[in-house]
């Protein structure tokens, strides 16, 4: 049921963002969820976030502007995601959906088991489901085959899908066997109030050297092996070029061995908090991205908005992200990337490059969160307008997935129904307390003065992300504040 209309006449929704990837973790999905949630609340919607617990961070936490986050007690299984069981978290997800009167569950990340578990819960509780895919996956290796099969099951009756690039849409349609007209393309955005070129009052990097900056997780698909091939060649050819590398991961050892050979020509900064990323980027002149696969590379947009020349591999959705005048593209080989870097270095030395503030203005126009939010609202409107599938219709859809997988998933669906019936018997929905909604001045229901929250600053610019010290334990309070 639609909760009402906001001041611009748009429908107001109660939305639950779900993913394994959220604060205190930092990355593209985490920033996307937080920024989109803040802008949705700015437009009058109610938003809560569900993620798994991180160490002592369990229970309910509050972030800026009344953004509520449920850190549910689920054990991490592999690479920051929980074990994909579909049914083990149904009682908790049911409690949250009923308490918060959720109308739309929005899952993020094909690799997030928690997102798929929540989308499965929507099928049992008659709640609308929307899924955003942030990455590209292959079709050949064992990990991709398992992930793609799981994605196909999860998306077979999801209401709407969102991808961050057109190449990402094509990839998701092929992997998940979803209809292309049910998949929307909405790119990421960047907070250009934070990512901006150095001002006149700020200390600029030395003009005696050209600093090439790289920032990513140090894993295979980010092209760390390409980095290791490029850096020695450029250092031998240019005595005035140094490399700054931010990030961490299993491939860091390769760069540490390179540092022993090249000395202070390469500096490793390790993992960085997102609040420090802009200051790290603006220490350099050129940003190098060596990714082997990307649906949408957030780092190159942040670097361009911060005034750096960008050199990147021509893979995935990257050619869609920035126009040719702002980015230099190369094939993902050492030779091509060295040639592209030499062009950028020569332009920097001869001062033949576009004014950083002109690039920043273009980025501000092309990618902003309010535009992304308005387009996401359209997807929510489409999802809400669709009729719910009956149990029989869902089962027929599942049976079409495959000879073995289809009947097996029907059994899982029936087991989920039984678990929901048991939960309803012992904890009827009418006995679950409805959560008090944080006063939202942009909602039609706002008639209270906003409290003045005391919290420590966490993240990006005007959208300051913070969590107060209140930590409500699930076992003691049964999800009640």
Tab-separated table of C-alpha atoms in Angstrom:
chain	number	residue	atom	x	y	z
A	1	UNK	CA	0.000	0.000	0.000
A	2	UNK	CA	1.375	3.399	-0.957
A	3	UNK	CA	1.910	5.496	2.118
A	4	UNK	CA	1.032	8.858	0.642
A	5	UNK	CA	2.195	11.662	-1.610
A	6	UNK	CA	5.150	13.955	-1.030
A	7	UNK	CA	5.158	17.676	-1.622
A	8	UNK	CA	5.898	17.251	-5.321
A	9	UNK	CA	2.989	14.875	-5.803
A	10	UNK	CA	5.143	11.740	-6.028
A	11	UNK	CA	4.274	8.606	-4.096
A	12	UNK	CA	6.076	8.053	-0.807
A	13	UNK	CA	7.397	4.567	-0.129
A	14	UNK	CA	8.799	2.599	2.774
A	15	UNK	CA	12.007	1.120	1.361
A	16	UNK	CA	14.417	-1.447	2.754
A	17	UNK	CA	17.925	-1.481	1.262
A	18	UNK	CA	19.627	-4.858	1.750
A	19	UNK	CA	23.215	-5.907	1.104
A	20	UNK	CA	26.154	-7.630	2.752
A	21	UNK	CA	28.215	-4.595	1.806
A	22	UNK	CA	27.733	-1.563	4.032
A	23	UNK	CA	29.509	0.589	6.621
A	24	UNK	CA	31.950	0.043	8.317
A	25	UNK	CA	33.006	-1.601	5.044
A	26	UNK	CA	33.881	0.941	2.358
A	27	UNK	CA	33.438	0.610	-1.404
A	28	UNK	CA	31.277	1.501	-4.387
A	29	UNK	CA	28.184	-0.465	-3.299
A	30	UNK	CA	28.409	0.893	0.243
A	31	UNK	CA	28.603	4.486	-0.961
A	32	UNK	CA	25.796	3.896	-3.478
A	33	UNK	CA	23.436	2.543	-0.809
A	34	UNK	CA	24.167	5.335	1.661
A	35	UNK	CA	23.949	8.220	-0.818
A	36	UNK	CA	20.812	6.882	-2.530
A	37	UNK	CA	19.152	6.347	0.868
A	38	UNK	CA	19.916	9.896	1.983
A	39	UNK	CA	18.502	11.385	-1.222
A	40	UNK	CA	15.387	9.189	-1.044
A	41	UNK	CA	14.757	10.445	2.487
A	42	UNK	CA	15.308	13.988	1.231
A	43	UNK	CA	12.438	13.358	-1.200
A	44	UNK	CA	10.088	12.188	1.571
A	45	UNK	CA	10.539	8.414	1.546
A	46	UNK	CA	11.228	6.237	4.560
A	47	UNK	CA	14.416	4.159	4.205
A	48	UNK	CA	15.984	1.498	6.423
A	49	UNK	CA	19.073	-0.577	5.663
A	50	UNK	CA	19.677	-4.236	6.516
A	51	UNK	CA	23.177	-5.713	6.552
A	52	UNK	CA	25.034	-8.339	8.543
A	53	UNK	CA	26.835	-7.633	11.806
A	54	UNK	CA	30.419	-6.385	11.759
A	55	UNK	CA	32.275	-7.421	14.901
A	56	UNK	CA	30.683	-5.591	17.817
A	57	UNK	CA	28.448	-3.591	15.495
A	58	UNK	CA	25.179	-5.468	15.994
A	59	UNK	CA	21.547	-4.573	16.450
A	60	UNK	CA	20.092	-1.222	15.391
A	61	UNK	CA	22.226	1.826	14.643
A	62	UNK	CA	21.223	5.286	13.512
A	63	UNK	CA	23.077	7.299	10.894
A	64	UNK	CA	22.615	10.919	9.892
A	65	UNK	CA	19.142	12.263	9.090
A	66	UNK	CA	17.518	9.312	10.865
A	67	UNK	CA	18.765	6.568	8.540
A	68	UNK	CA	18.196	3.345	10.508
A	69	UNK	CA	20.516	0.377	9.956
A	70	UNK	CA	19.799	-3.176	11.145
A	71	UNK	CA	23.014	-5.147	11.703
A	72	UNK	CA	21.496	-8.607	11.900
A	73	UNK	CA	23.371	-11.444	13.669
A	74	UNK	CA	24.543	-13.451	10.654
A	75	UNK	CA	27.958	-15.079	10.380
A	76	UNK	CA	30.187	-14.089	7.473
A	77	UNK	CA	30.921	-17.097	5.284
A	78	UNK	CA	33.286	-15.954	2.509
A	79	UNK	CA	34.655	-12.682	1.157
A	80	UNK	CA	32.427	-10.517	3.367
A	81	UNK	CA	29.125	-12.269	2.574
A	82	UNK	CA	26.969	-14.593	4.660
A	83	UNK	CA	26.184	-18.227	3.889
A	84	UNK	CA	23.388	-18.325	1.255
A	85	UNK	CA	20.642	-20.388	2.910
A	86	UNK	CA	17.528	-18.392	1.809
A	87	UNK	CA	15.514	-19.563	4.834
A	88	UNK	CA	17.662	-19.162	7.976
A	89	UNK	CA	17.047	-15.385	8.260
A	90	UNK	CA	13.351	-15.444	7.341
A	91	UNK	CA	12.108	-14.842	10.944
A	92	UNK	CA	14.309	-11.744	11.378
A	93	UNK	CA	13.585	-10.371	7.889
A	94	UNK	CA	9.848	-10.901	8.474
A	95	UNK	CA	10.059	-8.968	11.751
A	96	UNK	CA	11.868	-6.055	10.104
A	97	UNK	CA	9.532	-5.900	7.091
A	98	UNK	CA	6.447	-5.904	9.312
A	99	UNK	CA	7.843	-3.522	11.938
A	100	UNK	CA	8.966	-0.966	9.367
A	101	UNK	CA	5.885	-1.485	7.141
A	102	UNK	CA	8.182	-2.070	4.160
A	103	UNK	CA	6.660	-1.886	0.688
A	104	UNK	CA	9.821	-2.309	-1.418
A	105	UNK	CA	12.908	-4.401	-0.672
A	106	UNK	CA	15.863	-3.212	-2.745
A	107	UNK	CA	18.766	-5.702	-2.878
A	108	UNK	CA	22.245	-4.669	-4.003
A	109	UNK	CA	25.033	-6.824	-5.428
A	110	UNK	CA	24.880	-10.172	-7.231
A	111	UNK	CA	27.469	-11.556	-4.829
A	112	UNK	CA	25.463	-10.510	-1.729
A	113	UNK	CA	23.781	-13.565	-0.197
A	114	UNK	CA	21.840	-11.359	2.195
A	115	UNK	CA	20.305	-9.436	-0.717
A	116	UNK	CA	19.125	-12.691	-2.311
A	117	UNK	CA	17.761	-13.923	1.033
A	118	UNK	CA	15.763	-10.700	1.378
A	119	UNK	CA	14.421	-10.951	-2.183
A	120	UNK	CA	13.337	-14.517	-1.392
A	121	UNK	CA	11.493	-13.161	1.678
A	122	UNK	CA	9.590	-10.710	-0.554
A	123	UNK	CA	8.144	-13.659	-2.486
A	124	UNK	CA	6.753	-15.125	0.747
A	125	UNK	CA	5.502	-11.871	2.288
A	126	UNK	CA	4.008	-10.249	-0.838
A	127	UNK	CA	6.389	-7.298	-0.821
A	128	UNK	CA	7.813	-5.740	-3.981
A	129	UNK	CA	11.413	-6.603	-4.839
A	130	UNK	CA	13.955	-4.533	-6.793
A	131	UNK	CA	17.514	-5.641	-7.487
A	132	UNK	CA	20.571	-3.592	-8.511
A	133	UNK	CA	23.530	-5.376	-10.108
A	134	UNK	CA	26.794	-3.486	-9.651
A	135	UNK	CA	29.289	-5.850	-11.293
A	136	UNK	CA	30.126	-7.878	-14.369
A	137	UNK	CA	30.600	-11.635	-14.124
A	138	UNK	CA	31.890	-14.232	-16.559
A	139	UNK	CA	30.304	-17.491	-17.607
A	140	UNK	CA	33.134	-20.043	-17.536
A	141	UNK	CA	34.721	-20.393	-14.083
A	142	UNK	CA	33.085	-22.314	-11.246
A	143	UNK	CA	32.424	-19.233	-9.090
A	144	UNK	CA	30.652	-17.451	-11.975
A	145	UNK	CA	28.557	-20.513	-12.835
A	146	UNK	CA	27.306	-20.874	-9.243
A	147	UNK	CA	26.680	-17.117	-8.853
A	148	UNK	CA	24.852	-16.909	-12.189
A	149	UNK	CA	22.610	-19.871	-11.362
A	150	UNK	CA	21.753	-18.355	-8.012
A	151	UNK	CA	21.070	-15.005	-9.718
A	152	UNK	CA	18.712	-16.650	-12.207
A	153	UNK	CA	16.723	-18.216	-9.351
A	154	UNK	CA	16.594	-14.948	-7.437
A	155	UNK	CA	15.552	-12.797	-10.406
A	156	UNK	CA	13.037	-15.137	-12.026
A	157	UNK	CA	10.134	-13.280	-10.388
A	158	UNK	CA	11.721	-10.079	-9.100
A	159	UNK	CA	9.655	-7.001	-9.980
A	160	UNK	CA	12.360	-4.782	-11.488
A	161	UNK	CA	16.144	-4.818	-12.046
A	162	UNK	CA	18.623	-1.954	-12.249
A	163	UNK	CA	22.125	-2.016	-13.762
A	164	UNK	CA	24.756	0.716	-13.581
A	165	UNK	CA	25.761	0.567	-17.268
A	166	UNK	CA	24.445	-0.714	-20.583
A	167	UNK	CA	27.136	-3.387	-20.767
A	168	UNK	CA	26.118	-4.368	-17.231
A	169	UNK	CA	22.507	-4.685	-18.409
A	170	UNK	CA	23.498	-7.004	-21.245
A	171	UNK	CA	25.573	-9.067	-18.827
A	172	UNK	CA	22.742	-9.363	-16.285
A	173	UNK	CA	20.153	-10.264	-18.946
A	174	UNK	CA	22.367	-13.102	-20.165
A	175	UNK	CA	23.358	-14.345	-16.704
A	176	UNK	CA	19.975	-14.020	-14.998
A	177	UNK	CA	17.739	-14.849	-17.998
A	178	UNK	CA	15.560	-11.812	-17.286
A	179	UNK	CA	13.589	-9.822	-19.840
A	180	UNK	CA	15.551	-6.814	-21.046
A	181	UNK	CA	12.502	-4.539	-20.746
A	182	UNK	CA	12.468	-5.270	-16.997
A	183	UNK	CA	16.034	-3.992	-16.593
A	184	UNK	CA	16.727	-0.266	-16.166
A	185	UNK	CA	20.106	1.427	-16.609
A	186	UNK	CA	20.835	4.008	-13.909
A	187	UNK	CA	24.513	4.934	-13.442
A	188	UNK	CA	26.220	5.650	-10.156
A	189	UNK	CA	26.955	9.208	-9.125
A	190	UNK	CA	29.561	11.138	-7.182
A	191	UNK	CA	29.314	13.758	-4.458
A	192	UNK	CA	31.033	16.646	-6.217
A	193	UNK	CA	30.860	18.797	-3.079
A	194	UNK	CA	33.549	16.480	-1.698
A	195	UNK	CA	35.418	15.395	-4.835
A	196	UNK	CA	36.629	18.699	-6.242
A	197	UNK	CA	39.948	20.095	-7.510
A	198	UNK	CA	42.332	21.774	-5.084
A	199	UNK	CA	41.340	25.344	-4.320
A	200	UNK	CA	43.619	28.372	-4.305
A	201	UNK	CA	44.101	28.103	-0.525
A	202	UNK	CA	45.063	24.396	-0.605
A	203	UNK	CA	48.590	23.061	-0.979
A	204	UNK	CA	49.121	21.691	-4.477
A	205	UNK	CA	51.458	18.804	-5.360
A	206	UNK	CA	54.958	19.689	-6.537
A	207	UNK	CA	55.321	20.620	-10.204
A	208	UNK	CA	58.845	19.140	-10.251
A	209	UNK	CA	57.385	15.634	-10.319
A	210	UNK	CA	54.440	13.933	-11.994
A	211	UNK	CA	52.550	11.779	-9.502
A	212	UNK	CA	50.499	8.869	-10.884
A	213	UNK	CA	47.818	7.735	-8.433
A	214	UNK	CA	46.181	4.292	-8.305
A	215	UNK	CA	43.411	3.357	-5.887
A	216	UNK	CA	41.592	0.016	-5.843
A	217	UNK	CA	41.331	-3.307	-4.091
A	218	UNK	CA	44.574	-5.126	-4.835
A	219	UNK	CA	43.014	-8.206	-6.404
A	220	UNK	CA	43.425	-9.930	-9.757
A	221	UNK	CA	40.428	-8.395	-11.505
A	222	UNK	CA	41.688	-4.876	-10.674
A	223	UNK	CA	44.730	-5.537	-12.860
A	224	UNK	CA	47.466	-5.547	-10.202
A	225	UNK	CA	49.638	-7.675	-12.523
A	226	UNK	CA	49.331	-4.909	-15.128
A	227	UNK	CA	50.398	-2.360	-12.496
A	228	UNK	CA	53.491	-4.453	-11.749
A	229	UNK	CA	54.382	-4.477	-15.441
A	230	UNK	CA	53.761	-0.766	-16.078
A	231	UNK	CA	55.500	0.828	-13.080
A	232	UNK	CA	59.104	-0.322	-13.808
A	233	UNK	CA	58.860	0.722	-17.478
A	234	UNK	CA	57.612	4.237	-16.652
A	235	UNK	CA	60.135	4.669	-13.822
A	236	UNK	CA	63.015	3.739	-16.133
A	237	UNK	CA	61.839	6.135	-18.839
A	238	UNK	CA	60.903	9.113	-16.617
A	239	UNK	CA	63.072	10.067	-13.654
A	240	UNK	CA	60.499	12.622	-12.478
A	241	UNK	CA	57.492	10.271	-12.276
A	242	UNK	CA	56.438	8.579	-9.015
A	243	UNK	CA	53.566	6.250	-8.163
A	244	UNK	CA	51.172	6.410	-5.186
A	245	UNK	CA	49.085	3.275	-4.623
A	246	UNK	CA	46.124	3.081	-2.250
A	247	UNK	CA	44.174	-0.022	-1.302
A	248	UNK	CA	44.808	-3.478	0.071
A	249	UNK	CA	44.278	-7.075	-0.948
A	250	UNK	CA	45.955	-10.424	-1.624
A	251	UNK	CA	47.996	-9.023	-4.539
A	252	UNK	CA	49.704	-6.378	-2.399
A	253	UNK	CA	52.777	-8.586	-2.038
A	254	UNK	CA	53.590	-8.080	-5.741
A	255	UNK	CA	53.740	-4.305	-5.248
A	256	UNK	CA	55.746	-4.635	-2.037
A	257	UNK	CA	58.370	-6.627	-3.932
A	258	UNK	CA	58.370	-3.906	-6.588
A	259	UNK	CA	58.855	-1.244	-3.906
A	260	UNK	CA	61.984	-3.034	-2.664
A	261	UNK	CA	63.377	-2.758	-6.183
A	262	UNK	CA	62.348	0.852	-6.936
A	263	UNK	CA	62.586	2.372	-3.458
A	264	UNK	CA	60.630	5.582	-2.833
A	265	UNK	CA	59.540	5.844	-6.502
A	266	UNK	CA	56.476	3.853	-5.429
A	267	UNK	CA	54.588	4.480	-2.179
A	268	UNK	CA	51.952	2.123	-0.787
A	269	UNK	CA	49.323	3.818	1.380
A	270	UNK	CA	47.275	0.728	2.259
A	271	UNK	CA	43.496	0.821	2.847
A	272	UNK	CA	41.933	4.297	3.024
A	273	UNK	CA	38.748	5.509	4.681
A	274	UNK	CA	36.392	7.038	2.125
A	275	UNK	CA	36.598	10.368	3.947
A	276	UNK	CA	40.326	10.478	3.061
A	277	UNK	CA	40.046	9.429	-0.588
A	278	UNK	CA	39.783	12.933	-2.021
A	279	UNK	CA	42.866	14.109	-0.117
A	280	UNK	CA	44.751	11.075	-1.414
A	281	UNK	CA	43.668	11.660	-5.024
A	282	UNK	CA	44.630	15.333	-5.029
A	283	UNK	CA	48.228	14.459	-4.127
A	284	UNK	CA	48.634	13.342	-7.735
A	285	UNK	CA	48.264	14.567	-11.304
A	286	UNK	CA	47.215	11.426	-13.223
A	287	UNK	CA	44.887	8.620	-12.155
A	288	UNK	CA	45.562	5.153	-13.554
A	289	UNK	CA	42.899	2.423	-13.562
A	290	UNK	CA	44.012	-1.042	-14.680
A	291	UNK	CA	40.787	-3.012	-14.092
A	292	UNK	CA	40.252	-6.140	-16.164
A	293	UNK	CA	36.460	-5.960	-15.749
A	294	UNK	CA	34.135	-3.204	-14.539
A	295	UNK	CA	30.425	-2.539	-14.862
A	296	UNK	CA	30.900	1.082	-13.784
A	297	UNK	CA	34.134	2.390	-12.290
A	298	UNK	CA	33.359	4.827	-9.481
A	299	UNK	CA	37.054	5.587	-8.903
A	300	UNK	CA	37.616	7.203	-12.313
A	301	UNK	CA	34.622	9.517	-11.818
A	302	UNK	CA	35.882	10.571	-8.382
A	303	UNK	CA	39.372	11.132	-9.800
A	304	UNK	CA	38.097	13.223	-12.733
A	305	UNK	CA	35.891	15.284	-10.396
A	306	UNK	CA	38.983	15.887	-8.231
A	307	UNK	CA	40.863	17.364	-11.194
A	308	UNK	CA	43.105	14.466	-12.272
A	309	UNK	CA	43.784	13.298	-15.806
A	310	UNK	CA	42.407	9.768	-16.131
A	311	UNK	CA	43.985	6.822	-17.946
A	312	UNK	CA	42.032	3.568	-17.894
A	313	UNK	CA	41.622	0.185	-19.507
A	314	UNK	CA	38.909	-0.081	-22.161
A	315	UNK	CA	36.838	-2.825	-20.520
A	316	UNK	CA	33.229	-3.415	-19.489
A	317	UNK	CA	31.163	-0.266	-18.953
A	318	UNK	CA	34.125	2.110	-18.563
A	319	UNK	CA	33.832	3.614	-22.102
A	320	UNK	CA	30.275	4.680	-21.186
A	321	UNK	CA	31.309	6.557	-18.045
A	322	UNK	CA	33.462	9.512	-19.184
A	323	UNK	CA	33.653	11.288	-22.576
A	324	UNK	CA	36.894	11.064	-24.643
A	325	UNK	CA	38.166	14.517	-23.697
A	326	UNK	CA	38.266	13.589	-20.015
A	327	UNK	CA	39.653	10.049	-20.172
A	328	UNK	CA	42.343	8.244	-22.175
A	329	UNK	CA	41.426	4.618	-22.852
A	330	UNK	CA	43.759	1.733	-23.638
A	331	UNK	CA	43.510	-2.005	-24.136
A	332	UNK	CA	44.261	-4.029	-20.978
A	333	UNK	CA	47.864	-4.763	-21.923
A	334	UNK	CA	51.094	-3.374	-20.496
A	335	UNK	CA	52.206	-1.959	-23.867
A	336	UNK	CA	48.961	-0.048	-24.574
A	337	UNK	CA	48.697	1.316	-21.045
A	338	UNK	CA	52.326	2.511	-21.128
A	339	UNK	CA	51.620	4.341	-24.414
A	340	UNK	CA	48.495	5.977	-22.929
A	341	UNK	CA	50.391	6.981	-19.790
A	342	UNK	CA	53.183	8.532	-21.858
A	343	UNK	CA	50.618	10.699	-23.663
A	344	UNK	CA	49.147	11.842	-20.323
A	345	UNK	CA	52.610	12.492	-18.815
A	346	UNK	CA	53.714	14.541	-21.836
A	347	UNK	CA	50.479	16.575	-21.654
A	348	UNK	CA	51.086	17.201	-17.954
A	349	UNK	CA	54.711	18.256	-18.472
A	350	UNK	CA	53.755	20.606	-21.333
A	351	UNK	CA	50.683	21.903	-19.389
A	352	UNK	CA	48.479	20.853	-22.306
A	353	UNK	CA	45.441	19.604	-20.401
A	354	UNK	CA	41.862	20.699	-19.713
A	355	UNK	CA	41.215	23.018	-16.766
A	356	UNK	CA	40.294	20.759	-13.804
A	357	UNK	CA	37.410	23.027	-12.809
A	358	UNK	CA	35.827	22.686	-16.262
A	359	UNK	CA	35.981	18.890	-15.909
A	360	UNK	CA	34.544	19.140	-12.393
A	361	UNK	CA	31.616	21.176	-13.694
A	362	UNK	CA	30.916	18.573	-16.396
A	363	UNK	CA	31.022	15.730	-13.854
A	364	UNK	CA	28.677	17.656	-11.557
A	365	UNK	CA	26.175	17.933	-14.398
A	366	UNK	CA	26.551	14.335	-15.623
A	367	UNK	CA	26.541	12.444	-12.333
A	368	UNK	CA	24.632	13.622	-9.300
A	369	UNK	CA	22.702	11.636	-6.711
A	370	UNK	CA	19.474	13.615	-6.984
A	371	UNK	CA	19.173	12.688	-10.646
A	372	UNK	CA	19.905	9.034	-9.824
A	373	UNK	CA	17.276	9.162	-7.066
A	374	UNK	CA	14.594	10.612	-9.342
A	375	UNK	CA	15.232	7.843	-11.882
A	376	UNK	CA	15.151	5.189	-9.158
A	377	UNK	CA	11.758	6.512	-8.027
A	378	UNK	CA	10.436	5.730	-11.508
A	379	UNK	CA	11.560	2.113	-11.058
A	380	UNK	CA	9.802	1.957	-7.674
A	381	UNK	CA	6.605	3.338	-9.234
A	382	UNK	CA	6.766	0.639	-11.925
A	383	UNK	CA	7.318	-2.096	-9.322
A	384	UNK	CA	4.449	-0.923	-7.096
A	385	UNK	CA	2.115	-0.782	-10.098
A	386	UNK	CA	2.625	-4.453	-10.969
A	387	UNK	CA	0.224	-7.099	-9.610
A	388	UNK	CA	1.555	-9.696	-7.168
A	389	UNK	CA	2.169	-13.208	-8.438
A	390	UNK	CA	0.022	-15.923	-6.920
A	391	UNK	CA	1.716	-18.909	-5.257
A	392	UNK	CA	0.817	-21.093	-8.242
A	393	UNK	CA	2.270	-18.588	-10.728
A	394	UNK	CA	5.507	-18.412	-8.759
A	395	UNK	CA	5.857	-22.189	-8.624
A	396	UNK	CA	5.311	-22.476	-12.377
A	397	UNK	CA	8.054	-19.897	-12.909
A	398	UNK	CA	10.419	-21.836	-10.665
A	399	UNK	CA	9.728	-25.127	-12.461
A	400	UNK	CA	10.837	-23.514	-15.732
A	401	UNK	CA	14.311	-22.749	-14.297
A	402	UNK	CA	15.590	-26.267	-14.890
A	403	UNK	CA	14.860	-29.978	-14.642
A	404	UNK	CA	16.689	-30.347	-11.327
A	405	UNK	CA	16.986	-26.809	-9.983
A	406	UNK	CA	13.316	-25.912	-10.622
A	407	UNK	CA	11.672	-28.632	-8.502
A	408	UNK	CA	14.362	-28.199	-5.830
A	409	UNK	CA	13.603	-24.476	-5.545
A	410	UNK	CA	9.865	-25.217	-5.378
A	411	UNK	CA	10.624	-27.356	-2.314
A	412	UNK	CA	12.664	-24.486	-0.806
A	413	UNK	CA	9.779	-22.108	-1.526
A	414	UNK	CA	7.290	-24.447	0.179
A	415	UNK	CA	9.659	-24.777	3.162
A	416	UNK	CA	9.832	-20.987	3.331
A	417	UNK	CA	6.036	-20.801	3.348
A	418	UNK	CA	5.931	-23.275	6.240
A	419	UNK	CA	8.490	-21.203	8.203
A	420	UNK	CA	6.428	-18.059	7.644
A	421	UNK	CA	3.263	-19.879	8.843
A	422	UNK	CA	5.097	-21.050	11.970
A	423	UNK	CA	6.332	-17.503	12.622
A	424	UNK	CA	2.800	-16.176	12.163
A	425	UNK	CA	1.470	-18.766	14.620
A	426	UNK	CA	3.973	-17.956	17.381
A	427	UNK	CA	4.413	-14.242	16.594
A	428	UNK	CA	1.317	-12.943	14.780
A	429	UNK	CA	1.872	-9.850	12.675
A	430	UNK	CA	-0.760	-8.004	14.719
A	431	UNK	CA	1.403	-8.485	17.847
A	432	UNK	CA	4.557	-7.010	16.294
A	433	UNK	CA	5.081	-3.404	17.340
A	434	UNK	CA	5.232	-0.916	14.477
A	435	UNK	CA	8.493	1.053	14.570
A	436	UNK	CA	8.256	4.782	15.190
A	437	UNK	CA	9.377	6.578	12.033
A	438	UNK	CA	12.121	9.185	12.398
A	439	UNK	CA	10.586	12.618	11.675
A	440	UNK	CA	11.240	13.535	8.042
A	441	UNK	CA	10.707	17.223	7.173
A	442	UNK	CA	10.271	16.301	3.495
A	443	UNK	CA	7.402	13.883	4.165
A	444	UNK	CA	3.754	14.874	4.037
A	445	UNK	CA	3.422	13.349	7.521
A	446	UNK	CA	6.066	15.614	9.033
A	447	UNK	CA	4.663	17.687	11.858
A	448	UNK	CA	7.437	17.436	14.398
A	449	UNK	CA	10.625	19.347	14.902
A	450	UNK	CA	13.690	17.295	14.002
A	451	UNK	CA	15.832	16.330	16.996
A	452	UNK	CA	19.422	17.460	17.096
A	453	UNK	CA	21.372	14.200	16.897
A	454	UNK	CA	24.832	14.011	18.400
A	455	UNK	CA	27.066	11.779	16.372
A	456	UNK	CA	30.549	11.554	14.955
A	457	UNK	CA	31.147	12.330	11.286
A	458	UNK	CA	31.669	9.376	8.991
A	459	UNK	CA	31.462	10.150	5.320
A	460	UNK	CA	30.876	12.242	2.280
A	461	UNK	CA	30.469	15.999	2.217
A	462	UNK	CA	27.054	17.425	2.823
A	463	UNK	CA	25.691	13.918	3.320
A	464	UNK	CA	27.496	13.248	6.600
A	465	UNK	CA	27.235	9.656	7.627
A	466	UNK	CA	27.360	8.905	11.317
A	467	UNK	CA	26.249	6.331	13.800
A	468	UNK	CA	25.297	7.109	17.358
A	469	UNK	CA	26.338	4.968	20.248
A	470	UNK	CA	22.982	3.258	20.712
A	471	UNK	CA	23.323	-0.459	20.039
A	472	UNK	CA	20.134	-2.433	20.539
A	473	UNK	CA	20.764	-6.148	20.951
A	474	UNK	CA	18.409	-8.450	19.019
A	475	UNK	CA	18.411	-11.189	21.613
A	476	UNK	CA	17.549	-8.885	24.506
A	477	UNK	CA	15.020	-6.627	22.841
A	478	UNK	CA	13.647	-8.746	19.995
A	479	UNK	CA	14.193	-5.995	17.426
A	480	UNK	CA	12.360	-3.433	19.580
A	481	UNK	CA	13.875	-0.077	20.400
